[in-house]
CSV table of C-alpha atoms in Angstrom, one decimal:
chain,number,residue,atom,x,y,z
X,1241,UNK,CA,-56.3,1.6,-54.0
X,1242,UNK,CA,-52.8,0.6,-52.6
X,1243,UNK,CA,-52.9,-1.3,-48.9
X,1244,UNK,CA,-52.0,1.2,-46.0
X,1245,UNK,CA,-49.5,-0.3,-43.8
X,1246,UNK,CA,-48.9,0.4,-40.0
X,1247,UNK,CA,-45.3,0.2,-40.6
X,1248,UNK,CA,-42.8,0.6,-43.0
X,1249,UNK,CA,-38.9,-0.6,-42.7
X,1250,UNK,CA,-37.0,0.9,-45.0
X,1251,UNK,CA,-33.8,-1.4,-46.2
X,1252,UNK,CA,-31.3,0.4,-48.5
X,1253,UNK,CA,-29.2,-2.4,-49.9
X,1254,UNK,CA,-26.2,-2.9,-52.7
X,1255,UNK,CA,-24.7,-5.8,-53.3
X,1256,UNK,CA,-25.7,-7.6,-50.2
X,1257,UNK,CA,-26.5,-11.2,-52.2
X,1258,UNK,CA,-25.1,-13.0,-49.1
X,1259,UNK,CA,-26.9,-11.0,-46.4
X,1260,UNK,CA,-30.3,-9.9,-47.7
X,1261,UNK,CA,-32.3,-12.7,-47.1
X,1262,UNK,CA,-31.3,-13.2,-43.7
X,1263,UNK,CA,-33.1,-9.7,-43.4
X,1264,UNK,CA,-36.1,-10.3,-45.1
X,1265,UNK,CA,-36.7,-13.4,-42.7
X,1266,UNK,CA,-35.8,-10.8,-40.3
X,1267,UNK,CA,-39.1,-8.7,-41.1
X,1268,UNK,CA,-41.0,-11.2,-42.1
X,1269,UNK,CA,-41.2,-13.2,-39.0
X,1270,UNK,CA,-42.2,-10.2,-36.8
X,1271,UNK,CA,-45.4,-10.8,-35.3
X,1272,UNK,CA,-47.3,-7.4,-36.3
X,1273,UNK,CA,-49.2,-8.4,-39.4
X,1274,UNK,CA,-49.6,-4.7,-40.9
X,1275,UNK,CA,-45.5,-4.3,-42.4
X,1276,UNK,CA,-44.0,-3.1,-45.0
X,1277,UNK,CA,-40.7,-3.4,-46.4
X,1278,UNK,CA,-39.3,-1.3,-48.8
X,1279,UNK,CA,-36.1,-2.4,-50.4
X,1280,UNK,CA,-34.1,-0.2,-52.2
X,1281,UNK,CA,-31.2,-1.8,-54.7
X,1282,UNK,CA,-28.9,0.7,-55.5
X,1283,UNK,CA,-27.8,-0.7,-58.9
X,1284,UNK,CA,-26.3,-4.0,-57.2
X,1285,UNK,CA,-24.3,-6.3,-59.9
X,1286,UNK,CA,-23.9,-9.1,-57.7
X,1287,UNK,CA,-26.9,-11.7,-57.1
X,1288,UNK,CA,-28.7,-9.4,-55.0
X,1289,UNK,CA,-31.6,-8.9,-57.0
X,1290,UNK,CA,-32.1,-12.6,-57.6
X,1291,UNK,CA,-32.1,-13.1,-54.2
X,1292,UNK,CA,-34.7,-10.2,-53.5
X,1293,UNK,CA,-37.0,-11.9,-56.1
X,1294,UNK,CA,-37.0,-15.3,-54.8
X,1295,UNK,CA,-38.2,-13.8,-51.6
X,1296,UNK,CA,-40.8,-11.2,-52.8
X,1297,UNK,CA,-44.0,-11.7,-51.6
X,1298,UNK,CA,-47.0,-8.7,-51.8
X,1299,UNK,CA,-45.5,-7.0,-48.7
X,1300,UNK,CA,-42.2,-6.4,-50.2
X,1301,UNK,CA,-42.0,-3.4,-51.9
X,1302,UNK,CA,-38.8,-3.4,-54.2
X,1303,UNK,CA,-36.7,-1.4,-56.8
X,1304,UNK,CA,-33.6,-0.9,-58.4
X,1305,UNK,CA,-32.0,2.5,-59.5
X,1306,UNK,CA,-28.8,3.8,-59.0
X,1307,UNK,CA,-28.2,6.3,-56.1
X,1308,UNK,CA,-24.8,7.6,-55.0
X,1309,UNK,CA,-24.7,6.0,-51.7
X,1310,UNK,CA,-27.0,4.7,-48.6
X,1311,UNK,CA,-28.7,7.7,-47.3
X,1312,UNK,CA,-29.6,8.8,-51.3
X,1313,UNK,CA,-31.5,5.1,-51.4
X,1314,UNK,CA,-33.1,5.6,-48.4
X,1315,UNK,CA,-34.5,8.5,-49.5
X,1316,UNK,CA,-35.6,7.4,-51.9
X,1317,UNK,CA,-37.5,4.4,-50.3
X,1318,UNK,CA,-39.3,6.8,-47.8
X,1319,UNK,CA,-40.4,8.3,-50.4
X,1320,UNK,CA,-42.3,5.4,-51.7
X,1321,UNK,CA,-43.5,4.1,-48.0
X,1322,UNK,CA,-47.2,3.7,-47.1
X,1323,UNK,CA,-46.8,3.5,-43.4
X,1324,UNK,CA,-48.0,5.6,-41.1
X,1325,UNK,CA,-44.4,5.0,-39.2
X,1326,UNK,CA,-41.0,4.4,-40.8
X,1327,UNK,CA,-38.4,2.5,-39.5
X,1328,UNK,CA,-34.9,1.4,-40.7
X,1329,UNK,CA,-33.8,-1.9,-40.7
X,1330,UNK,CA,-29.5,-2.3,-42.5
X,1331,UNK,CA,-29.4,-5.3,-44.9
X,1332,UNK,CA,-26.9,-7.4,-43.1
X,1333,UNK,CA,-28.8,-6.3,-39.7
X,1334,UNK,CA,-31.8,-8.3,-38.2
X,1335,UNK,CA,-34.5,-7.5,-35.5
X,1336,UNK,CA,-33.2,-8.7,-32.4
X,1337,UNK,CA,-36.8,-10.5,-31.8
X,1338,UNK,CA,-39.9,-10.9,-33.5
X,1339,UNK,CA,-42.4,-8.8,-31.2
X,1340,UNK,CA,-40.2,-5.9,-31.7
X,1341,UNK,CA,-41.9,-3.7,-34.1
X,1342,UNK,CA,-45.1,-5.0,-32.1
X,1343,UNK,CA,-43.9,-3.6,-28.8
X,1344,UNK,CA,-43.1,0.1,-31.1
X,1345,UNK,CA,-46.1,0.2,-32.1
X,1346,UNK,CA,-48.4,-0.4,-28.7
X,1347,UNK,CA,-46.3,2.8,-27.7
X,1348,UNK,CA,-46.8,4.5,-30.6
X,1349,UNK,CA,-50.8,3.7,-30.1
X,1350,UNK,CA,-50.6,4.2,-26.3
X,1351,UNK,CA,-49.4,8.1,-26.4
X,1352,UNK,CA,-48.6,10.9,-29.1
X,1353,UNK,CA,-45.1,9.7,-29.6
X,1354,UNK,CA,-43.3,10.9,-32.9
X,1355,UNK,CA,-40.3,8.8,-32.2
X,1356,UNK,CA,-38.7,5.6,-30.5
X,1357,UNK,CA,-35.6,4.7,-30.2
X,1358,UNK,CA,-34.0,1.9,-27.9
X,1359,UNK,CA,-31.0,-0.5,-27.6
X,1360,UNK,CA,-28.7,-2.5,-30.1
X,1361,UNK,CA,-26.1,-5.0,-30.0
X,1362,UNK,CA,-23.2,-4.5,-32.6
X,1363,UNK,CA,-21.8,-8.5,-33.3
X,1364,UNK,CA,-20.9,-10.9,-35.9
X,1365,UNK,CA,-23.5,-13.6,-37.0
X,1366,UNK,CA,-21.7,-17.1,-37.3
X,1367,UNK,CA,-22.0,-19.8,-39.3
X,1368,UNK,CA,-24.6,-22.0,-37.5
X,1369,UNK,CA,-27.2,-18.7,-37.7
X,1370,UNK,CA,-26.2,-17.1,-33.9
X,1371,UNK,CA,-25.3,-13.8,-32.9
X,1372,UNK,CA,-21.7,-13.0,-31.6
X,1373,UNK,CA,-22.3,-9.9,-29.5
X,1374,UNK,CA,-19.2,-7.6,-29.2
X,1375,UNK,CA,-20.3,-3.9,-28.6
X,1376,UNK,CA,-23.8,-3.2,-26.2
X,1377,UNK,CA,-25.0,0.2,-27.6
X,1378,UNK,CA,-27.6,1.4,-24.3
X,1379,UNK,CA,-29.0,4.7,-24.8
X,1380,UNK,CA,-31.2,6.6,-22.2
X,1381,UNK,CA,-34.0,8.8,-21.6
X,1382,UNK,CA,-33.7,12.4,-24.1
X,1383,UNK,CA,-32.5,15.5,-22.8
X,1384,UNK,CA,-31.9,18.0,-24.9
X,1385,UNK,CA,-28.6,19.0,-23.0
X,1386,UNK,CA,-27.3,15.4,-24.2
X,1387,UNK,CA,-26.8,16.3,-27.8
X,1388,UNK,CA,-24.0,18.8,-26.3
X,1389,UNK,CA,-22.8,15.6,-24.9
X,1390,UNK,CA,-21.7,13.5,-27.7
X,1391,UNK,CA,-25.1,12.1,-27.3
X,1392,UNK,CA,-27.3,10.3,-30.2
X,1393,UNK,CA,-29.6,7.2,-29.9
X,1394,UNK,CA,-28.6,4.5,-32.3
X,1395,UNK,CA,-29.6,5.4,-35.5
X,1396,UNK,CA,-31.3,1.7,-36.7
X,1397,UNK,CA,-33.1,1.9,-33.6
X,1398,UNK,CA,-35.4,4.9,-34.6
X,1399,UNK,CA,-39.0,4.4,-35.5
X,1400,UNK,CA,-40.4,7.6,-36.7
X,1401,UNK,CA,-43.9,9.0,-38.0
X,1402,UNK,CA,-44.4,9.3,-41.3
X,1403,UNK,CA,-45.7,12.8,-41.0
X,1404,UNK,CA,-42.4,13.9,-39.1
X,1405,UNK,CA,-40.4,13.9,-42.7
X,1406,UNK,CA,-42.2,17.1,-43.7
X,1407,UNK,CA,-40.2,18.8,-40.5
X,1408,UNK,CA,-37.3,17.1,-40.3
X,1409,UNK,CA,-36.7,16.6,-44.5
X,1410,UNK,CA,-34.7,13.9,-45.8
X,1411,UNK,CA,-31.1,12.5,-45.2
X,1412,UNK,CA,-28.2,14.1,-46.6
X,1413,UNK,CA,-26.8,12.7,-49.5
X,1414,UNK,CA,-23.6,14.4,-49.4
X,1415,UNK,CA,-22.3,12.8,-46.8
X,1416,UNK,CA,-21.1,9.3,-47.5
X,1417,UNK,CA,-20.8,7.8,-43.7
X,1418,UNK,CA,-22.5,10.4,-40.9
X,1419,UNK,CA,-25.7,11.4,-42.6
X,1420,UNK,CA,-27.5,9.4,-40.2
X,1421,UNK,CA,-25.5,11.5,-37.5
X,1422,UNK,CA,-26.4,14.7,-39.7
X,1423,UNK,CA,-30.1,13.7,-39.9
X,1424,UNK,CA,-30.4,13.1,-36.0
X,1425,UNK,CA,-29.4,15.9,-34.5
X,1426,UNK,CA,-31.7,18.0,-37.3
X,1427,UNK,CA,-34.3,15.7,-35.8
X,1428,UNK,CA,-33.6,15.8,-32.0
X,1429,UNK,CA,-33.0,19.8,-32.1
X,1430,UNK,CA,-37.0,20.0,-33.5
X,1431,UNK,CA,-39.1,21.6,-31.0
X,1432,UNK,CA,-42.3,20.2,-29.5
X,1433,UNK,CA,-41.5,16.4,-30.5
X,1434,UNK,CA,-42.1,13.9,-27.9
X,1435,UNK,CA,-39.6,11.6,-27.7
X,1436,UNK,CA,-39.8,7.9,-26.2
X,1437,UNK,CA,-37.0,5.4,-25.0
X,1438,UNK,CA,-38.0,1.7,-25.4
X,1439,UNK,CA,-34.9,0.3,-22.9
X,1440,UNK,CA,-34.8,-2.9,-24.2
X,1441,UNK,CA,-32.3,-4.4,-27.2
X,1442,UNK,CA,-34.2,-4.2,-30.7
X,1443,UNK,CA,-31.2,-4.8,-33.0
X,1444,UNK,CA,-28.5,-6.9,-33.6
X,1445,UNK,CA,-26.2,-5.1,-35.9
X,1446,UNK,CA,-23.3,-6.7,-38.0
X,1447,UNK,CA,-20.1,-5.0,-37.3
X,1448,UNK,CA,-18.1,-4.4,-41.2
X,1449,UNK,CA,-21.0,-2.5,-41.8
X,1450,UNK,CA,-20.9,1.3,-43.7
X,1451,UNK,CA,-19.8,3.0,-40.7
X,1452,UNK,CA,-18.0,0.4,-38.6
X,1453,UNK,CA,-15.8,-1.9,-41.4
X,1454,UNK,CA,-12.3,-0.5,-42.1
X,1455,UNK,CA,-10.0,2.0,-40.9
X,1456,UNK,CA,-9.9,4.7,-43.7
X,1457,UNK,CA,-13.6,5.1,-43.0
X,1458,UNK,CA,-12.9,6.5,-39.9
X,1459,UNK,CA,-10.9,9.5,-40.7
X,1460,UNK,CA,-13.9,10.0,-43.2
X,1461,UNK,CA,-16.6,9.5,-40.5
X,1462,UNK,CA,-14.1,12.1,-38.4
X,1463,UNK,CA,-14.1,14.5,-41.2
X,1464,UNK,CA,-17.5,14.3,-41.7
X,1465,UNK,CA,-18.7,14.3,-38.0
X,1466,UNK,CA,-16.3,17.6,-37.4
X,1467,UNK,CA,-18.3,19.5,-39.9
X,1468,UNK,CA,-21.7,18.5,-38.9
X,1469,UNK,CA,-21.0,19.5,-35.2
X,1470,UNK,CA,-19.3,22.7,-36.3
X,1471,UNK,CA,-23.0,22.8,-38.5
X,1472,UNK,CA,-24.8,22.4,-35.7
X,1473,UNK,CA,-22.7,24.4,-32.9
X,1474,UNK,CA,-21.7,21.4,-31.4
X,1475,UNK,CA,-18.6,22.1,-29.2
X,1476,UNK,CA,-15.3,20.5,-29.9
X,1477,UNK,CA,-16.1,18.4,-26.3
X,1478,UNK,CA,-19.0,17.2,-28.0
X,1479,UNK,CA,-17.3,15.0,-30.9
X,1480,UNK,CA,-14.9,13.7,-28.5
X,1481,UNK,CA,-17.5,12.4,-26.0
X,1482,UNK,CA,-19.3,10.6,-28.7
X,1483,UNK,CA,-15.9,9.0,-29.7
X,1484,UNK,CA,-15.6,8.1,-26.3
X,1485,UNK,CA,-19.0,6.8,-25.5
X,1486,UNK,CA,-18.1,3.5,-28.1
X,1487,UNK,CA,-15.4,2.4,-25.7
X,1488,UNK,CA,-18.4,2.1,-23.0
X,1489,UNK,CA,-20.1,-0.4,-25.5
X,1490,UNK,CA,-17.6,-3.3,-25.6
X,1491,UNK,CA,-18.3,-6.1,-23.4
């Protein structure tokens, strides 16, 4: 019978040889003994996978196919999870200390919560192992009325029940930058979820990332994020308060 886990963090990764160990160490030193991580290689030609290997130990759950982008191989790693709650955790991002997924949980346990979400800090790490902190992404309390706002949490943040999936369904693949925006406002517009706001900083985040490393991206992210909120009946107001709310993050 496979081991039933608490947790598991889902890590979508390709071509990330110089960053992935960093976030193994990342979930391995978290304090709650009952985690999974589930790594999923996109097809990575680089020394990814050798890095992955060196590293695997039985609660590392790895493998390697080809996908057409991030939110394909994630996915595909929920798919394979065994946790009763899924998180995300980016390959060149860590856990901004090692009680967090500890502190999820004992909120998860405490109440019938199907989601948490909290802070993140959006940096670069430096060579001696610290954190740079450039951007402070704090969300807030869920209103539904927020979404019309401009308003998601931030999307490594979100711990989520396993169960939830079968509602919500998967991330869209079609989308090469925004399906995470995509995927939570599907998940924030479900009725008769309870929702719960952890206010303290649970990521540090490495700007360059898919969404945040080079211009072009951006009018791709714009494209994309026009056609969900026209999706979702977002008004115009809407997309330009959530481009607006990142200039509120730099410190």
């Amino acid at each position: 019978m496979k081991r039933k886990f608490d947790v598991s963090i889902v890590t979508s990764t390709l071509n990330c040889q110089s960053v992935i160990a960093r976030c193994m160490s990342s979930v391995e030193d978290q304090s709650h003994n009952r985690i999974e991580h589930v790594i999923q290689d996109g097809g990575s030609v680089d020394n990814t996978e050798t890095v992955i290997a060196e590293k695997l130990h039985p609660n590392v759950s790895y493998e390697r196919m080809p996908d057409k982008g991030i939110y394909e191989g994630i996915n595909n790693a929920i798919v394979r999870c065994r946790g009763d709650v899924i998180g995300l955790l980016h390959s060149d991002d860590v856990f901004a200390y090692s009680n967090v997924v500890e502190d999820v949980m004992t909120l998860f346990r405490s109440s019938d919560i199907d989601v948490v979400y909290s802070d993140l800090s959006l940096g670069v790490f430096l060579e001696d192992g610290s954190f740079k902190v450039v951007r402070k992404w704090k969300s807030e309390e869920f209103h539904p009325r927020l979404l019309r706002m401009g308003w998601v949490p931030p999307h490594p943040t979100l711990f989520i029940k396993r169960s939830i999936f079968d509602r919500v369904g998967f991330y869209n693949s079609n989308y090469r930058i925004s399906g995470d925006f995509d995927f939570m406002l599907r998940l924030f517009n479900l009725t008769g979820l309870k929702f719960k706001y952890l206010p303290t900083e649970t990521i540090h985040m490495s700007l360059g990332g898919t969404s945040t490393r080079a211009f072009y991206t951006e009018l791709i992210k714009l494209s994309e994020d026009f056609e969900i909120s026209n999706k979702h009946g977002l008004p115009l107001s809407g997309l330009l308060l959530k481009k607006l709310r990142k200039l509120q993050q730099f410190i």
